[in-house]
Short mmCIF file of C-alpha atoms and ligand atoms in Angstrom, two decimals:
data_model
loop_
_atom_site.label_atom_id
_atom_site.label_comp_id
_atom_site.label_asym_id
_atom_site.label_seq_id
_atom_site.Cartn_x
_atom_site.Cartn_y
_atom_site.Cartn_z
CA MET A 1 0.00 0.00 0.00
CA SER A 2 2.69 2.45 0.91
CA THR A 3 4.68 2.11 -2.29
CA THR A 4 3.57 3.98 -5.37
CA ARG A 5 5.33 2.12 -8.09
CA SER A 6 5.68 3.25 -11.63
CA ALA A 7 3.64 0.43 -13.06
CA ALA A 8 4.62 0.91 -16.68
CA GLU A 9 8.35 0.85 -15.90
CA ALA A 10 7.99 -2.34 -13.91
CA THR A 11 7.22 -4.46 -16.98
CA ASN A 12 9.56 -2.82 -19.53
CA GLY A 13 6.60 -1.91 -21.71
CA ALA A 14 5.31 -5.53 -22.00
CA PRO A 15 1.72 -6.09 -20.89
CA LEU A 16 1.32 -6.99 -17.22
CA LEU A 17 -1.33 -9.59 -18.04
CA ASP A 18 -1.56 -11.44 -21.32
CA VAL A 19 -4.49 -13.81 -21.87
CA ARG A 20 -4.19 -16.01 -25.00
CA ASP A 21 -6.93 -18.16 -26.53
CA VAL A 22 -8.37 -18.96 -23.15
CA THR A 23 -11.29 -21.38 -23.13
CA LYS A 24 -13.41 -22.71 -20.28
CA ARG A 25 -16.00 -25.41 -20.74
CA PHE A 26 -18.52 -26.52 -18.15
CA GLY A 27 -19.71 -29.82 -19.61
CA GLY A 28 -21.27 -28.89 -22.95
CA LEU A 29 -21.29 -25.15 -22.24
CA VAL A 30 -18.40 -23.04 -23.49
CA ALA A 31 -18.46 -20.23 -20.91
CA VAL A 32 -15.27 -18.58 -22.22
CA ASP A 33 -14.45 -19.26 -25.84
CA SER A 34 -10.90 -18.66 -27.07
CA VAL A 35 -10.59 -15.17 -25.56
CA SER A 36 -7.39 -13.15 -25.95
CA PHE A 37 -6.55 -9.71 -24.57
CA SER A 38 -3.84 -8.00 -22.62
CA VAL A 39 -3.70 -5.43 -19.85
CA ASP A 40 -0.95 -2.84 -19.70
CA ALA A 41 0.54 -1.96 -16.35
CA GLY A 42 -1.12 1.07 -14.78
CA HIS A 43 -4.20 0.83 -16.99
CA ILE A 44 -7.86 0.30 -16.21
CA LYS A 45 -9.33 -2.39 -18.46
CA ALA A 46 -13.05 -3.07 -18.34
CA ILE A 47 -14.68 -6.36 -19.33
CA ILE A 48 -18.32 -5.88 -20.24
CA GLY A 49 -21.09 -7.95 -21.79
CA PRO A 50 -24.65 -9.12 -21.16
CA ASN A 51 -25.52 -11.48 -18.28
CA GLY A 52 -23.91 -14.89 -18.71
CA ALA A 53 -21.31 -13.58 -21.19
CA GLY A 54 -18.47 -15.22 -19.26
CA LYS A 55 -17.04 -12.21 -17.42
CA SER A 56 -16.90 -13.68 -13.90
CA THR A 57 -15.68 -17.00 -15.32
CA LEU A 58 -12.82 -15.15 -17.00
CA PHE A 59 -11.86 -13.64 -13.62
CA ASN A 60 -12.10 -17.09 -12.06
CA LEU A 61 -9.61 -18.32 -14.66
CA ILE A 62 -7.17 -15.44 -14.26
CA SER A 63 -7.17 -15.77 -10.48
CA GLY A 64 -6.75 -19.58 -10.66
CA PHE A 65 -10.12 -20.22 -8.98
CA TYR A 66 -10.98 -22.51 -11.92
CA PRO A 67 -8.49 -24.34 -14.15
CA LEU A 68 -8.51 -23.44 -17.85
CA THR A 69 -9.78 -25.93 -20.40
CA SER A 70 -7.18 -24.58 -22.84
CA GLY A 71 -5.12 -21.51 -23.60
CA SER A 72 -2.39 -19.65 -21.78
CA MET A 73 -2.04 -16.66 -19.50
CA SER A 74 1.08 -14.81 -18.50
CA PHE A 75 1.50 -12.35 -15.68
CA ASP A 76 4.55 -10.10 -15.73
CA GLY A 77 6.09 -12.32 -18.40
CA GLU A 78 5.61 -15.63 -16.58
CA GLU A 79 3.08 -18.33 -17.40
CA ILE A 80 0.43 -18.59 -14.67
CA ALA A 81 -2.09 -20.98 -16.30
CA GLY A 82 -2.32 -24.10 -14.17
CA LEU A 83 -0.99 -22.47 -11.01
CA PRO A 84 -3.16 -22.75 -7.90
CA MET A 85 -5.02 -19.68 -6.67
CA HIS A 86 -2.65 -18.92 -3.77
CA ALA A 87 0.38 -19.04 -6.10
CA ILE A 88 -1.25 -16.52 -8.44
CA ALA A 89 -2.22 -14.33 -5.46
CA ARG A 90 1.39 -14.44 -4.24
CA ARG A 91 2.55 -13.08 -7.56
CA GLY A 92 0.36 -10.04 -7.02
CA VAL A 93 -3.11 -10.75 -8.37
CA ALA A 94 -6.00 -9.88 -6.03
CA ARG A 95 -9.70 -10.04 -6.73
CA THR A 96 -13.05 -9.08 -5.36
CA PHE A 97 -16.12 -11.25 -5.89
CA GLN A 98 -19.41 -10.26 -7.52
CA THR A 99 -21.33 -11.24 -4.41
CA THR A 100 -19.64 -9.84 -1.35
CA SER A 101 -17.40 -12.53 0.05
CA LEU A 102 -16.52 -10.91 3.35
CA PHE A 103 -16.26 -12.86 6.56
CA SER A 104 -19.44 -11.22 7.74
CA HIS A 105 -19.13 -12.29 11.40
CA LEU A 106 -15.58 -10.90 11.73
CA THR A 107 -14.71 -7.25 12.20
CA VAL A 108 -13.89 -4.95 9.34
CA LEU A 109 -10.29 -4.81 10.56
CA ASP A 110 -9.99 -8.61 10.72
CA ASN A 111 -11.25 -8.86 7.15
CA ALA A 112 -8.61 -6.41 5.95
CA MET A 113 -5.95 -8.32 7.93
CA MET A 114 -7.00 -11.52 6.13
CA GLY A 115 -6.37 -9.73 2.85
CA TYR A 116 -2.86 -8.84 3.90
CA ARG A 117 -2.15 -12.27 5.38
CA MET A 118 -2.57 -13.92 2.00
CA HIS A 119 1.01 -12.79 1.57
CA THR A 120 2.68 -13.42 4.92
CA LYS A 121 5.06 -16.28 5.38
CA SER A 122 4.34 -17.60 8.88
CA ALA A 123 4.11 -21.38 8.83
CA LEU A 124 1.79 -23.25 11.19
CA PHE A 125 4.51 -23.87 13.77
CA ASP A 126 5.35 -20.13 13.80
CA VAL A 127 1.74 -19.40 14.65
CA LEU A 128 1.51 -22.11 17.33
CA LEU A 129 4.75 -21.09 19.01
CA ARG A 130 4.13 -17.38 18.50
CA THR A 131 7.63 -16.90 17.18
CA PRO A 132 9.07 -13.39 16.84
CA ARG A 133 8.29 -13.68 13.15
CA THR A 134 4.58 -14.25 13.83
CA ARG A 135 4.43 -11.34 16.26
CA ARG A 136 6.17 -9.06 13.80
CA GLU A 137 3.83 -10.17 11.02
CA GLU A 138 0.78 -9.62 13.23
CA ARG A 139 1.87 -6.07 13.96
CA GLU A 140 2.64 -5.46 10.34
CA SER A 141 -0.66 -6.88 9.14
CA ARG A 142 -2.61 -4.62 11.55
CA GLU A 143 -0.77 -1.60 10.24
CA ARG A 144 -1.26 -2.59 6.63
CA ALA A 145 -4.92 -3.39 7.24
CA PHE A 146 -5.52 0.03 8.84
CA GLU A 147 -3.79 1.67 5.95
CA ALA A 148 -6.07 -0.17 3.50
CA LEU A 149 -9.17 0.83 5.51
CA ARG A 150 -8.05 4.46 5.52
CA PHE A 151 -7.44 4.28 1.78
CA ALA A 152 -10.94 2.93 1.21
CA GLY A 153 -12.45 5.55 3.55
CA ILE A 154 -13.86 3.08 6.08
CA GLU A 155 -11.45 3.31 9.00
CA PRO A 156 -14.28 4.49 11.34
CA PHE A 157 -15.91 1.07 10.81
CA ALA A 158 -12.74 -0.87 11.81
CA ASP A 159 -14.22 -2.48 14.93
CA ARG A 160 -17.68 -3.12 13.53
CA VAL A 161 -18.78 -6.58 12.46
CA ALA A 162 -18.44 -6.59 8.66
CA GLY A 163 -21.96 -7.92 8.05
CA SER A 164 -23.47 -5.00 9.99
CA ILE A 165 -22.03 -2.08 8.00
CA PRO A 166 -23.90 -0.43 5.09
CA GLN A 167 -23.80 -2.10 1.67
CA GLU A 168 -21.70 0.68 0.19
CA ALA A 169 -19.14 0.36 3.00
CA GLN A 170 -19.04 -3.41 2.41
CA LYS A 171 -18.15 -2.74 -1.22
CA ARG A 172 -15.37 -0.44 -0.02
CA LEU A 173 -14.21 -3.12 2.38
CA ALA A 174 -13.96 -5.62 -0.49
CA ILE A 175 -11.59 -3.13 -2.16
CA ALA A 176 -9.64 -2.65 1.09
CA VAL A 177 -9.24 -6.44 1.46
CA ALA A 178 -7.99 -6.65 -2.12
CA VAL A 179 -5.46 -3.81 -1.83
CA ALA A 180 -4.20 -4.78 1.66
CA SER A 181 -1.76 -7.20 0.04
CA ASP A 182 -0.40 -4.47 -2.26
CA PRO A 183 -1.32 -6.36 -5.44
CA ARG A 184 -0.04 -5.37 -8.86
CA LEU A 185 -3.27 -6.42 -10.57
CA VAL A 186 -6.72 -6.12 -9.01
CA LEU A 187 -9.72 -7.87 -10.55
CA LEU A 188 -12.89 -6.05 -9.51
CA ASP A 189 -16.12 -7.97 -10.23
CA GLU A 190 -19.06 -5.54 -10.17
CA PRO A 191 -17.58 -3.18 -7.57
CA VAL A 192 -20.60 -0.86 -7.54
CA ALA A 193 -23.47 -3.35 -7.82
CA GLY A 194 -26.10 -2.32 -5.27
CA VAL A 195 -24.50 1.09 -4.69
CA THR A 196 -26.54 4.28 -5.30
CA SER A 197 -25.61 6.55 -8.18
CA GLU A 198 -24.23 9.31 -5.91
CA GLU A 199 -22.05 6.75 -4.17
CA THR A 200 -20.94 5.35 -7.53
CA ASP A 201 -19.03 8.55 -8.30
CA ALA A 202 -17.05 8.21 -5.09
CA HIS A 203 -16.26 4.58 -5.94
CA ALA A 204 -15.08 5.62 -9.38
CA GLU A 205 -12.69 8.05 -7.71
CA LEU A 206 -11.44 5.32 -5.39
CA ILE A 207 -10.75 3.03 -8.35
CA ARG A 208 -8.95 5.87 -10.16
CA THR A 209 -6.80 6.42 -7.07
CA MET A 210 -5.96 2.71 -6.99
CA ALA A 211 -4.69 2.94 -10.56
CA ARG A 212 -2.67 6.08 -9.75
CA ARG A 213 -1.03 4.22 -6.87
CA GLY A 214 0.23 1.57 -9.26
CA HIS A 215 -2.48 -1.08 -9.01
CA THR A 216 -3.41 -2.16 -12.51
CA ILE A 217 -7.16 -2.72 -12.69
CA CYS A 218 -9.39 -5.17 -14.52
CA LEU A 219 -13.02 -4.30 -13.95
CA VAL A 220 -16.29 -6.11 -14.67
CA GLU A 221 -19.28 -3.82 -14.35
CA HIS A 222 -22.77 -3.40 -15.77
CA LYS A 223 -23.06 0.31 -14.91
CA MET A 224 -22.00 1.82 -18.19
CA ASN A 225 -21.54 5.37 -16.93
CA LEU A 226 -18.89 4.07 -14.52
CA VAL A 227 -17.19 1.94 -17.17
CA MET A 228 -17.19 4.65 -19.83
CA GLY A 229 -15.77 7.25 -17.46
CA LEU A 230 -13.11 5.01 -16.00
CA ALA A 231 -11.73 2.51 -18.50
CA ASP A 232 -8.71 3.10 -20.71
CA SER A 233 -9.97 0.28 -22.88
CA ILE A 234 -12.82 -2.21 -22.93
CA VAL A 235 -13.19 -5.87 -23.93
CA VAL A 236 -16.74 -6.91 -24.83
CA LEU A 237 -17.79 -10.53 -24.31
CA HIS A 238 -20.96 -12.14 -25.64
CA HIS A 239 -21.75 -15.85 -25.23
CA GLY A 240 -18.16 -16.41 -24.10
CA ARG A 241 -16.54 -14.80 -27.13
CA LYS A 242 -14.76 -11.49 -27.47
CA ILE A 243 -16.84 -9.48 -29.92
CA ALA A 244 -15.10 -6.11 -29.61
CA GLU A 245 -12.21 -4.32 -27.97
CA GLY A 246 -11.21 -0.67 -27.94
CA THR A 247 -11.61 2.67 -26.25
CA PRO A 248 -14.96 3.52 -24.63
CA ALA A 249 -15.86 5.63 -27.69
CA GLN A 250 -14.94 2.87 -30.15
CA VAL A 251 -16.77 0.15 -28.28
CA SER A 252 -19.95 2.13 -27.70
CA ALA A 253 -20.20 2.90 -31.43
CA ASP A 254 -19.55 -0.72 -32.49
CA PRO A 255 -22.61 -2.24 -34.22
CA ALA A 256 -21.80 -5.75 -32.88
CA VAL A 257 -21.81 -4.41 -29.32
CA ILE A 258 -25.07 -2.51 -29.76
CA GLU A 259 -26.63 -5.61 -31.31
CA ALA A 260 -25.45 -7.83 -28.42
CA TYR A 261 -26.92 -5.51 -25.80
CA LEU A 262 -30.18 -4.91 -27.68
CA GLY A 263 -30.54 -8.66 -28.29
CA ALA A 264 -29.91 -9.41 -24.63
CA ALA A 265 -32.43 -6.73 -23.58
CA SER A 266 -35.15 -8.11 -25.84
CA HIS A 267 -34.73 -11.57 -24.30
CA ALA A 268 -34.64 -10.28 -20.73
N1 ATP F 1 -19.31 -23.31 -12.02
C1 ATP F 1 -20.09 -23.33 -13.10
N2 ATP F 1 -20.63 -24.48 -13.58
C2 ATP F 1 -21.40 -24.50 -14.69
N3 ATP F 1 -21.69 -23.40 -15.41
C3 ATP F 1 -21.18 -22.24 -15.00
C4 ATP F 1 -20.36 -22.13 -13.84
N4 ATP F 1 -20.00 -20.83 -13.67
C5 ATP F 1 -20.57 -20.16 -14.69
N5 ATP F 1 -21.27 -20.99 -15.48
C6 ATP F 1 -22.01 -20.62 -16.70
O1 ATP F 1 -21.10 -19.96 -17.57
C7 ATP F 1 -21.73 -18.87 -18.24
C8 ATP F 1 -20.98 -17.60 -17.93
O2 ATP F 1 -21.22 -17.26 -16.58
P1 ATP F 1 -20.53 -16.02 -15.86
O3 ATP F 1 -20.90 -16.08 -14.45
O4 ATP F 1 -19.09 -16.01 -16.21
O5 ATP F 1 -21.25 -14.80 -16.60
P2 ATP F 1 -21.12 -13.25 -16.32
O6 ATP F 1 -20.73 -12.62 -17.60
O7 ATP F 1 -20.27 -13.00 -15.14
O8 ATP F 1 -22.66 -12.87 -16.04
P3 ATP F 1 -23.28 -11.78 -14.99
O9 ATP F 1 -23.19 -10.46 -15.70
O10 ATP F 1 -24.70 -12.22 -14.87
O11 ATP F 1 -22.51 -11.84 -13.71
C9 ATP F 1 -23.18 -18.88 -17.78
O12 ATP F 1 -23.95 -19.58 -18.73
C10 ATP F 1 -23.12 -19.61 -16.45
O13 ATP F 1 -24.35 -20.26 -16.18
MG1 MG F 2 -20.61 -12.20 -13.30
#
């Protein structure tokens, strides 16, 4: 959290994330169908598309939550396809889930500490014996967690039970949990779902600040005003396939995109 890295320098101009011909099948259903795109360090990339297009599945593949059926993915120049979720997280990929996945019975602070602890090294015996390393890491994780809560604007809620705070604050907490580990890439799945339109502007600003601090962002969101105002570029999925990619202006004028959304609306 404390380091503001120059994201673009860190990768020598190569994309931070490169997804190549990635496919995911669930039985007979091809949820993600040979999708390729890349995300440059420091950029905000949005993934949009009608319900069921494969957006969350794509995030589940990038984060290692599901194995790929085929294809490849590299992060910072190294292949990550096939790695388990914790190994991908260790390399600096954090994510939020579409439905809030907070530990709702724990405090806000504890949730943020969990986010940081994804990256600490204490082994089980360290924890049991309370070695100096564990104590140091505990102190450090509290500090980092507080910093993340301050960043997300929810420090006053630190001691509250996470499930009892307002919906909008829970969405901010999901972001705090994700950034507590100082990730290089953050995958945000519908960060403003259920948030009022006035609050959406504040969230947009928070996401912009994340990018300025060196967190590269991949964002799935249905609220088009947020996406259009925030994204450097947009990938459009429909029935698992990439049907368009470009700037917000290019994508919103693309006949295939308009057709996909109108078609989806008429079947809704
Ligand atoms: N674990 C799973 N098992 C079987 N099918 C799945 C699984 N996860 C997703 N799917 C299917 O894959 C397709 C893509 O789903 P996904 O959740 O990725 O869509 P989405 O673009 O995120 O949609 P939404 O905008 O509604 O969140 C859907 O048809 C969905 O039913
Ligand atoms: Mg989804």
